[in-house]
PDB file of N, CA and C in Angstrom:
ATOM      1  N   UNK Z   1      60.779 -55.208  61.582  1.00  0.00           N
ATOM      2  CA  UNK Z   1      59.856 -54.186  62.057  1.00  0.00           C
ATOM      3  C   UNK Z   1      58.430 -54.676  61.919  1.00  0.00           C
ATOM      4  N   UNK Z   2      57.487 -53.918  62.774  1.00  0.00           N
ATOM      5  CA  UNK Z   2      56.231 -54.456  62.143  1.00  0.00           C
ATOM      6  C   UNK Z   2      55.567 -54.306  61.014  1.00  0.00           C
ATOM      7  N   UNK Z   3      55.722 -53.049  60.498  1.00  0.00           N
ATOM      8  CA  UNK Z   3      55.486 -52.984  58.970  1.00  0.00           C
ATOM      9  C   UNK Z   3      56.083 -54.188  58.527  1.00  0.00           C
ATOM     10  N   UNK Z   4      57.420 -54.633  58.348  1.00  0.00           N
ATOM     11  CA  UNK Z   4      57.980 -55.710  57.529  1.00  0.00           C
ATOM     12  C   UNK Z   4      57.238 -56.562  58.321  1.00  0.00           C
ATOM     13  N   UNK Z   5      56.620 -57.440  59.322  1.00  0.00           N
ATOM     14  CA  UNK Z   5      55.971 -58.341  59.501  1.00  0.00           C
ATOM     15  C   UNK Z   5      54.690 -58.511  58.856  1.00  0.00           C
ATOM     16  N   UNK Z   6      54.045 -57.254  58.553  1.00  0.00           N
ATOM     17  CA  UNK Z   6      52.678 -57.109  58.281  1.00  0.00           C
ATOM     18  C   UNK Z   6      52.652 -57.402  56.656  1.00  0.00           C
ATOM     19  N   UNK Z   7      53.761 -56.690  56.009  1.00  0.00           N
ATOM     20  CA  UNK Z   7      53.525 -56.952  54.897  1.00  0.00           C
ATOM     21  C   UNK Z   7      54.445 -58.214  53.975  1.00  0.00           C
ATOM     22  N   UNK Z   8      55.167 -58.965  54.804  1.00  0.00           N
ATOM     23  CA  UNK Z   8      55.752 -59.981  54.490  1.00  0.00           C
ATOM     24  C   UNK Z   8      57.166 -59.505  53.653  1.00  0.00           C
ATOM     25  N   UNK Z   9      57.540 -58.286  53.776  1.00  0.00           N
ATOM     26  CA  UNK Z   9      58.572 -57.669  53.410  1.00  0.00           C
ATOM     27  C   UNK Z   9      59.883 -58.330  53.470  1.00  0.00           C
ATOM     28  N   UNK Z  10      61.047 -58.824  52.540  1.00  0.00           N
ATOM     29  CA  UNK Z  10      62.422 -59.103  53.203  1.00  0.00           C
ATOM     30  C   UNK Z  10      63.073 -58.079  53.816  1.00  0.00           C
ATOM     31  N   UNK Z  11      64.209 -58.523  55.073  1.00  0.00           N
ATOM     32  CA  UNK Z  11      64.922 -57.179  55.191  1.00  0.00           C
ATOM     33  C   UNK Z  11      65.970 -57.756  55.149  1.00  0.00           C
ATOM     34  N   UNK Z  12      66.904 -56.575  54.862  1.00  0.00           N
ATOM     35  CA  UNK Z  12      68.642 -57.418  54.966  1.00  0.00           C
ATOM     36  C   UNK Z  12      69.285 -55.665  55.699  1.00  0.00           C
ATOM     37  N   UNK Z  13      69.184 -56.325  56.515  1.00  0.00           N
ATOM     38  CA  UNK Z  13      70.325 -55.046  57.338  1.00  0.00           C
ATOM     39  C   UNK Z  13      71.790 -55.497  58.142  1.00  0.00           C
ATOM     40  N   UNK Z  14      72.645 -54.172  58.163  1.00  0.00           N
ATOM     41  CA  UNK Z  14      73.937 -54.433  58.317  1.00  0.00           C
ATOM     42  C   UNK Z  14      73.853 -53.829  59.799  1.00  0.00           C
ATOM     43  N   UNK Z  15      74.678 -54.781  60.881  1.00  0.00           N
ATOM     44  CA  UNK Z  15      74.731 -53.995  62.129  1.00  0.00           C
ATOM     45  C   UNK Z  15      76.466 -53.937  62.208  1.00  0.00           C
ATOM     46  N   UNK Z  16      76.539 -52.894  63.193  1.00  0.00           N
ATOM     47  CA  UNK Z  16      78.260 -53.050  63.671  1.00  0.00           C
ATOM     48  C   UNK Z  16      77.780 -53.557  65.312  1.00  0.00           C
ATOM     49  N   UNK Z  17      78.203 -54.629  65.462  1.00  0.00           N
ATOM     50  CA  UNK Z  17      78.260 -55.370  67.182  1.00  0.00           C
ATOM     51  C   UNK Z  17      79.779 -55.408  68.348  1.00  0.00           C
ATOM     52  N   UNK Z  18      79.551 -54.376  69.374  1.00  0.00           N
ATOM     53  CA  UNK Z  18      80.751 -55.220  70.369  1.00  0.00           C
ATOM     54  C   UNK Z  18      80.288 -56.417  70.825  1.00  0.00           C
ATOM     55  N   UNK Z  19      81.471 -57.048  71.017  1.00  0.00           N
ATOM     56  CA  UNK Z  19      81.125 -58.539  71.894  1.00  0.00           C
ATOM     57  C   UNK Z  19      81.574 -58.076  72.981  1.00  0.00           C
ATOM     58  N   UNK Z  20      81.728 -58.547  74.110  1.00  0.00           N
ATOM     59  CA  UNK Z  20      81.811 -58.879  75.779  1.00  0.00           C
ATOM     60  C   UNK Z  20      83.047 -58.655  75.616  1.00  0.00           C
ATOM     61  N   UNK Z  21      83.946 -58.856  74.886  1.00  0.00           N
ATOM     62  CA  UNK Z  21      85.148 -59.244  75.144  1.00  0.00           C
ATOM     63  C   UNK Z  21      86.121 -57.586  74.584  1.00  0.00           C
ATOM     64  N   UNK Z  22      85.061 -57.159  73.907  1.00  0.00           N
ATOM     65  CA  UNK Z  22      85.522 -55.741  73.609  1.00  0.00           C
ATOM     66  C   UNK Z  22      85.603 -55.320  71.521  1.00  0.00           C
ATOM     67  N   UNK Z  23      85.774 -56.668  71.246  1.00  0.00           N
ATOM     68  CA  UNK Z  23      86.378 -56.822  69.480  1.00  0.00           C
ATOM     69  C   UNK Z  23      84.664 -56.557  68.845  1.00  0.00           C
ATOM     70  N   UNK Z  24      84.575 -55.973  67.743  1.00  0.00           N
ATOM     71  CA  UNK Z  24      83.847 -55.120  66.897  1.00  0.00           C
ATOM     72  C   UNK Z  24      83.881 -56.056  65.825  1.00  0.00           C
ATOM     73  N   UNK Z  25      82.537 -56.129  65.558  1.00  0.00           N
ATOM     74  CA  UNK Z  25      81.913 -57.098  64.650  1.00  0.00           C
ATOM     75  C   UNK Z  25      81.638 -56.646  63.553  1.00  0.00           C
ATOM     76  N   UNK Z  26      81.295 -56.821  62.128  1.00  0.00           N
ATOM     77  CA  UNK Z  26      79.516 -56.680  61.589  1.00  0.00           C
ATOM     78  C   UNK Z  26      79.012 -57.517  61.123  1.00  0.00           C
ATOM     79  N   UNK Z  27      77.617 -57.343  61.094  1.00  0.00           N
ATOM     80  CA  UNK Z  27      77.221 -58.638  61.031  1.00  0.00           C
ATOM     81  C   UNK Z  27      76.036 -58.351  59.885  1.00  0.00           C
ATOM     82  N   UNK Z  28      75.913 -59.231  58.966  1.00  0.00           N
ATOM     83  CA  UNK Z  28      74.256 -59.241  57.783  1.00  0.00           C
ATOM     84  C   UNK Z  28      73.366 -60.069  58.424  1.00  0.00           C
ATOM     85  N   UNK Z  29      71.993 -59.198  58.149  1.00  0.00           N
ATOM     86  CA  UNK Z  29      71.035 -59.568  58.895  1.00  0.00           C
ATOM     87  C   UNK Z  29      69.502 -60.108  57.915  1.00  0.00           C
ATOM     88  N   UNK Z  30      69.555 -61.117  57.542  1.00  0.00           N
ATOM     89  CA  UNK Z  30      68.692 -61.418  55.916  1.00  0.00           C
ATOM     90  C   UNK Z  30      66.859 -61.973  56.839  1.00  0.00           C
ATOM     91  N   UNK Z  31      66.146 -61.341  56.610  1.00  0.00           N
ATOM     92  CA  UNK Z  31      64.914 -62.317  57.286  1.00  0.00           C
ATOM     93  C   UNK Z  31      63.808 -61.692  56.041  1.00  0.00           C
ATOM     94  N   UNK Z  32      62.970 -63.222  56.243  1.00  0.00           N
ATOM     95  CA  UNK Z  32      62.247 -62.697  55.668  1.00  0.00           C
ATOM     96  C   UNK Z  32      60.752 -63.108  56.512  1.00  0.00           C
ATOM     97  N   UNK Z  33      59.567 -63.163  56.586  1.00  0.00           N
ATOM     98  CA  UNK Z  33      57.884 -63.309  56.715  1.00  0.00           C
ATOM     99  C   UNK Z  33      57.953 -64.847  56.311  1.00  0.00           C
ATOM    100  N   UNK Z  34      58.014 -65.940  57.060  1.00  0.00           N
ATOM    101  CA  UNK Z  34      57.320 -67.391  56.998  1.00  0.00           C
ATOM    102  C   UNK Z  34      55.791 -67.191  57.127  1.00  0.00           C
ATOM    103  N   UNK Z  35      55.164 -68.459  56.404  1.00  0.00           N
ATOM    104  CA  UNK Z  35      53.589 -68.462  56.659  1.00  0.00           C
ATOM    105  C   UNK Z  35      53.422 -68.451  58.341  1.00  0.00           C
ATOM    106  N   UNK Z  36      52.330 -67.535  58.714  1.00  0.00           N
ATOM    107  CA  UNK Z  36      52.128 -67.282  60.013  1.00  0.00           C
ATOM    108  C   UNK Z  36      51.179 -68.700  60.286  1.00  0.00           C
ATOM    109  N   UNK Z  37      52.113 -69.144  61.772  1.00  0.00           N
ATOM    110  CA  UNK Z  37      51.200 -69.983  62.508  1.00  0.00           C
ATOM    111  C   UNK Z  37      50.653 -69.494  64.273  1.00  0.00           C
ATOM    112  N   UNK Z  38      49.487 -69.870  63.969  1.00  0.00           N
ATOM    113  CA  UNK Z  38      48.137 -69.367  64.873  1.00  0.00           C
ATOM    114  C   UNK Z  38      47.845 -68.418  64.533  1.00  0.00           C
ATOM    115  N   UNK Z  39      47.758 -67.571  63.578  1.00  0.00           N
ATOM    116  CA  UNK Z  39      47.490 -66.422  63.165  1.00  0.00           C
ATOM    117  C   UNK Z  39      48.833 -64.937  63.775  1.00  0.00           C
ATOM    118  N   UNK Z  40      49.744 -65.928  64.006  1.00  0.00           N
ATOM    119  CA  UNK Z  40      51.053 -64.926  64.295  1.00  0.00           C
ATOM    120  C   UNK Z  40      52.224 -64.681  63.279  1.00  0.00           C
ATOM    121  N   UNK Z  41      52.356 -63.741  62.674  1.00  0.00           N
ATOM    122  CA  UNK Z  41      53.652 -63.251  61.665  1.00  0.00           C
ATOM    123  C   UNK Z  41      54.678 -64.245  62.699  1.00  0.00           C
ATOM    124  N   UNK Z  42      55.159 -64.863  61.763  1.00  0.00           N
ATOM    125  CA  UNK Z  42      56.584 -65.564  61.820  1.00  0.00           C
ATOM    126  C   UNK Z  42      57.784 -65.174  60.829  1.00  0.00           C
ATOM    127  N   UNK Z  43      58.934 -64.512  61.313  1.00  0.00           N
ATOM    128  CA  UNK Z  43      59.897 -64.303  60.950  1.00  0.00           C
ATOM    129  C   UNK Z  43      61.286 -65.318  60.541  1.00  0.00           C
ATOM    130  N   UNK Z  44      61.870 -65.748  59.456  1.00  0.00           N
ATOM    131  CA  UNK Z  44      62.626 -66.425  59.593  1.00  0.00           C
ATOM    132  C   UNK Z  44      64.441 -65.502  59.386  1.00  0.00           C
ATOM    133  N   UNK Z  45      65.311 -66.270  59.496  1.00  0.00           N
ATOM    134  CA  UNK Z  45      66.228 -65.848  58.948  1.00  0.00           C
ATOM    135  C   UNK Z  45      67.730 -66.363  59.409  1.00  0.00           C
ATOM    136  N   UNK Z  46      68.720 -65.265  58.789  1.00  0.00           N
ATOM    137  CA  UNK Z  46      70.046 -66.053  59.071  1.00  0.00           C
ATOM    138  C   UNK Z  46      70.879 -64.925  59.226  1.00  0.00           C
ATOM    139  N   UNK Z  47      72.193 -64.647  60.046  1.00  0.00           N
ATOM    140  CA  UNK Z  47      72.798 -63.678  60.316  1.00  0.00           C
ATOM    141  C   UNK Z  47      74.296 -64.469  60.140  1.00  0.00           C
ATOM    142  N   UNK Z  48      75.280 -63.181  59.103  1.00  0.00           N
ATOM    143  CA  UNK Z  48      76.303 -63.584  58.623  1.00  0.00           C
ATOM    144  C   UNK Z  48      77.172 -63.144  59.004  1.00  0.00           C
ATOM    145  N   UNK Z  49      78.565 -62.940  59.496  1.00  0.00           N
ATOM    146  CA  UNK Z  49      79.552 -61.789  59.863  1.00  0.00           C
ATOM    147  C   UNK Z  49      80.543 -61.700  58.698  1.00  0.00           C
ATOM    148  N   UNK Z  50      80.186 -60.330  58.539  1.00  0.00           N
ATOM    149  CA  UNK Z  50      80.912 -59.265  57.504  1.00  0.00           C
ATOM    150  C   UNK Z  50      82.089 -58.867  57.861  1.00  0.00           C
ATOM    151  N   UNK Z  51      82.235 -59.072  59.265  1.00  0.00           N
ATOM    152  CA  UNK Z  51      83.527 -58.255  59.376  1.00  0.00           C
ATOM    153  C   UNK Z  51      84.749 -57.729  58.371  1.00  0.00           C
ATOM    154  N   UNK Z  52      85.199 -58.955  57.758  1.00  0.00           N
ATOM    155  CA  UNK Z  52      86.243 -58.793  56.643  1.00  0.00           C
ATOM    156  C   UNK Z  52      86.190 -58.259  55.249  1.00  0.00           C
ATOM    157  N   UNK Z  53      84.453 -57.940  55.140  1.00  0.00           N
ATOM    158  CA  UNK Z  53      84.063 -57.502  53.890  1.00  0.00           C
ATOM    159  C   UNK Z  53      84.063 -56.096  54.448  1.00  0.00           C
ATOM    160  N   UNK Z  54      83.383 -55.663  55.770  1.00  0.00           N
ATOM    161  CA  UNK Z  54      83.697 -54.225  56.124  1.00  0.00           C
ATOM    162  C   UNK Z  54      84.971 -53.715  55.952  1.00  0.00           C
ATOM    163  N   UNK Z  55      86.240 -54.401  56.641  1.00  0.00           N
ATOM    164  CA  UNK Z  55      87.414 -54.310  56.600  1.00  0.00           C
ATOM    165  C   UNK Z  55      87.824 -53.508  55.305  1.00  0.00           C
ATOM    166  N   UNK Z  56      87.747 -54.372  54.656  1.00  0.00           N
ATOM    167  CA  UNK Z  56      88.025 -54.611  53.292  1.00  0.00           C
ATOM    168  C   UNK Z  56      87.524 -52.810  52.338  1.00  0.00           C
ATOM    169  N   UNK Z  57      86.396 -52.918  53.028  1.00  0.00           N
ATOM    170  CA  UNK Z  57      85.798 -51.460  51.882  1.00  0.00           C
ATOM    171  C   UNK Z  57      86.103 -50.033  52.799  1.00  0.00           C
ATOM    172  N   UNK Z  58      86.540 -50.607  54.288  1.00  0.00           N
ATOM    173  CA  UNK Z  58      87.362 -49.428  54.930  1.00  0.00           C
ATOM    174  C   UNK Z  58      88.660 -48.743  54.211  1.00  0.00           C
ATOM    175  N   UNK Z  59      89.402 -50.390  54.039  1.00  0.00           N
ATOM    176  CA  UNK Z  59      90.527 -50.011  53.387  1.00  0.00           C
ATOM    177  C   UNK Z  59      90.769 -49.387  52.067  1.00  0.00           C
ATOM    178  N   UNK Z  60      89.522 -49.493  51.262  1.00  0.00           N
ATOM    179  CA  UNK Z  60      89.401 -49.326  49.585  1.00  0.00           C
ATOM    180  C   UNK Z  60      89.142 -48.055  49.672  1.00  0.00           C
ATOM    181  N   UNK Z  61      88.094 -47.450  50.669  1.00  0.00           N
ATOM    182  CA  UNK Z  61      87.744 -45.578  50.741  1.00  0.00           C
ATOM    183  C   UNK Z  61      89.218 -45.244  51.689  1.00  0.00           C
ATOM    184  N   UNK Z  62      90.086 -45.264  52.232  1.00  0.00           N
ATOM    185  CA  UNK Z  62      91.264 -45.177  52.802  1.00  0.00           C
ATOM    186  C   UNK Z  62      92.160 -44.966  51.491  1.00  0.00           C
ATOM    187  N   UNK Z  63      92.517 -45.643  50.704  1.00  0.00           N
ATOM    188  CA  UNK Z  63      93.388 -45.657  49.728  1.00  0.00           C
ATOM    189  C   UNK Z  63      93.063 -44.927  48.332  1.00  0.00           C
ATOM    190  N   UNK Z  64      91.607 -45.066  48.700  1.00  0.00           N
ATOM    191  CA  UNK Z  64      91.204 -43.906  47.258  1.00  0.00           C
ATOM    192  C   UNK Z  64      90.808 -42.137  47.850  1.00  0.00           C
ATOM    193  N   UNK Z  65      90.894 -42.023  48.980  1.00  0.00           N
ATOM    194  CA  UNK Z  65      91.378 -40.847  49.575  1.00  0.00           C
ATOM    195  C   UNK Z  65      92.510 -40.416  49.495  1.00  0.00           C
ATOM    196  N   UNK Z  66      93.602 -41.435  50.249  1.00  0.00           N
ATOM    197  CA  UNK Z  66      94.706 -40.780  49.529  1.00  0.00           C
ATOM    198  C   UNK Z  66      95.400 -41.198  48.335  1.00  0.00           C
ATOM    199  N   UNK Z  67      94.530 -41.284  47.376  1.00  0.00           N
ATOM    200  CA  UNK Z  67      95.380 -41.079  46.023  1.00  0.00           C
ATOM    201  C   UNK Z  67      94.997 -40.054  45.468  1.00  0.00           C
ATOM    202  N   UNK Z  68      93.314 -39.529  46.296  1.00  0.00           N
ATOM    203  CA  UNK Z  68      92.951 -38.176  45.764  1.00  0.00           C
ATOM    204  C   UNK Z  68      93.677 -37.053  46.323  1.00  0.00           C
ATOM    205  N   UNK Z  69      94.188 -37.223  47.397  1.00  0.00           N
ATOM    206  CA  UNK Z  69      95.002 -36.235  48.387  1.00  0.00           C
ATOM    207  C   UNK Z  69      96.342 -36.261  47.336  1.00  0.00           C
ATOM    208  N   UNK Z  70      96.954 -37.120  46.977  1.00  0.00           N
ATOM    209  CA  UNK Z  70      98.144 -37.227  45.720  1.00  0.00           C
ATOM    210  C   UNK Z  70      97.412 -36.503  44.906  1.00  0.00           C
ATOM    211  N   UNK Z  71      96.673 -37.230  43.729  1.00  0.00           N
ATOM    212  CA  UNK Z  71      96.074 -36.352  42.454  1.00  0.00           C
ATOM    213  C   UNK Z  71      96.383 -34.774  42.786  1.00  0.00           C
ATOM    214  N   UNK Z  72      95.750 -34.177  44.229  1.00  0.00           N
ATOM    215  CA  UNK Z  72      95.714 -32.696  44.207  1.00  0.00           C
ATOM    216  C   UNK Z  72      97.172 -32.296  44.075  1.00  0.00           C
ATOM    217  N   UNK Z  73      97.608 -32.835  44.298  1.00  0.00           N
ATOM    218  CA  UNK Z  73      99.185 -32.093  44.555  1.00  0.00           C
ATOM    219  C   UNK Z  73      99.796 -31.861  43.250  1.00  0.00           C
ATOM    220  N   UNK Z  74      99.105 -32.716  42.374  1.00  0.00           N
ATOM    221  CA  UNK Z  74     100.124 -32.307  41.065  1.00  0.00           C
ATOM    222  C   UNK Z  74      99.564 -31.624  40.421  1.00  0.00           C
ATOM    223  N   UNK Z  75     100.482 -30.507  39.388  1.00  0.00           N
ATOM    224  CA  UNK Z  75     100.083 -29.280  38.655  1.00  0.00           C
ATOM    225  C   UNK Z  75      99.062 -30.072  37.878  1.00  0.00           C
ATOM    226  N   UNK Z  76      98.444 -28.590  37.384  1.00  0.00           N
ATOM    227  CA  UNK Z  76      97.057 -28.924  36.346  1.00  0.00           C
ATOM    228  C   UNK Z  76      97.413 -28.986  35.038  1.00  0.00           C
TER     229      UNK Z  76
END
């Protein structure tokens, strides 16, 4: 953003991406403010795909739902 350019801020944001082909991504997004050349904010950075770490914490709130959906069922 430009705030984060202006103030040399890191950002790390998470996107969810379709590709062309239709399959659902996510991806980490790490940049941070390089020294500006010509007097222009320069951004650097690197983008990672999460997919399997998303996966992964889908499945963990999935399974701790239903063990809470179990828990209720049994007497108090």
């Amino acid at each position: 953003t430009e705030a984060a350019n202006t103030s040399r801020t890191p950002l790390r944001t998470e996107y969810r991406v379709r590709l062309p082909d239709g399959r659902v991504k996510w991806v980490l997004v790490l940049s941070a403010a390089a020294p500006p050349e010509q007097g222009l904010p320069v951004r650097v950075g690197m983008v990672f795909d999460i997919t399997a770490r998303k996966q992964a914490e889908q499945a963990l709130q999935a399974s701790e739902a239903r063990m809470q959906q179990l828990l209720s069922l049994l007497p108090a």
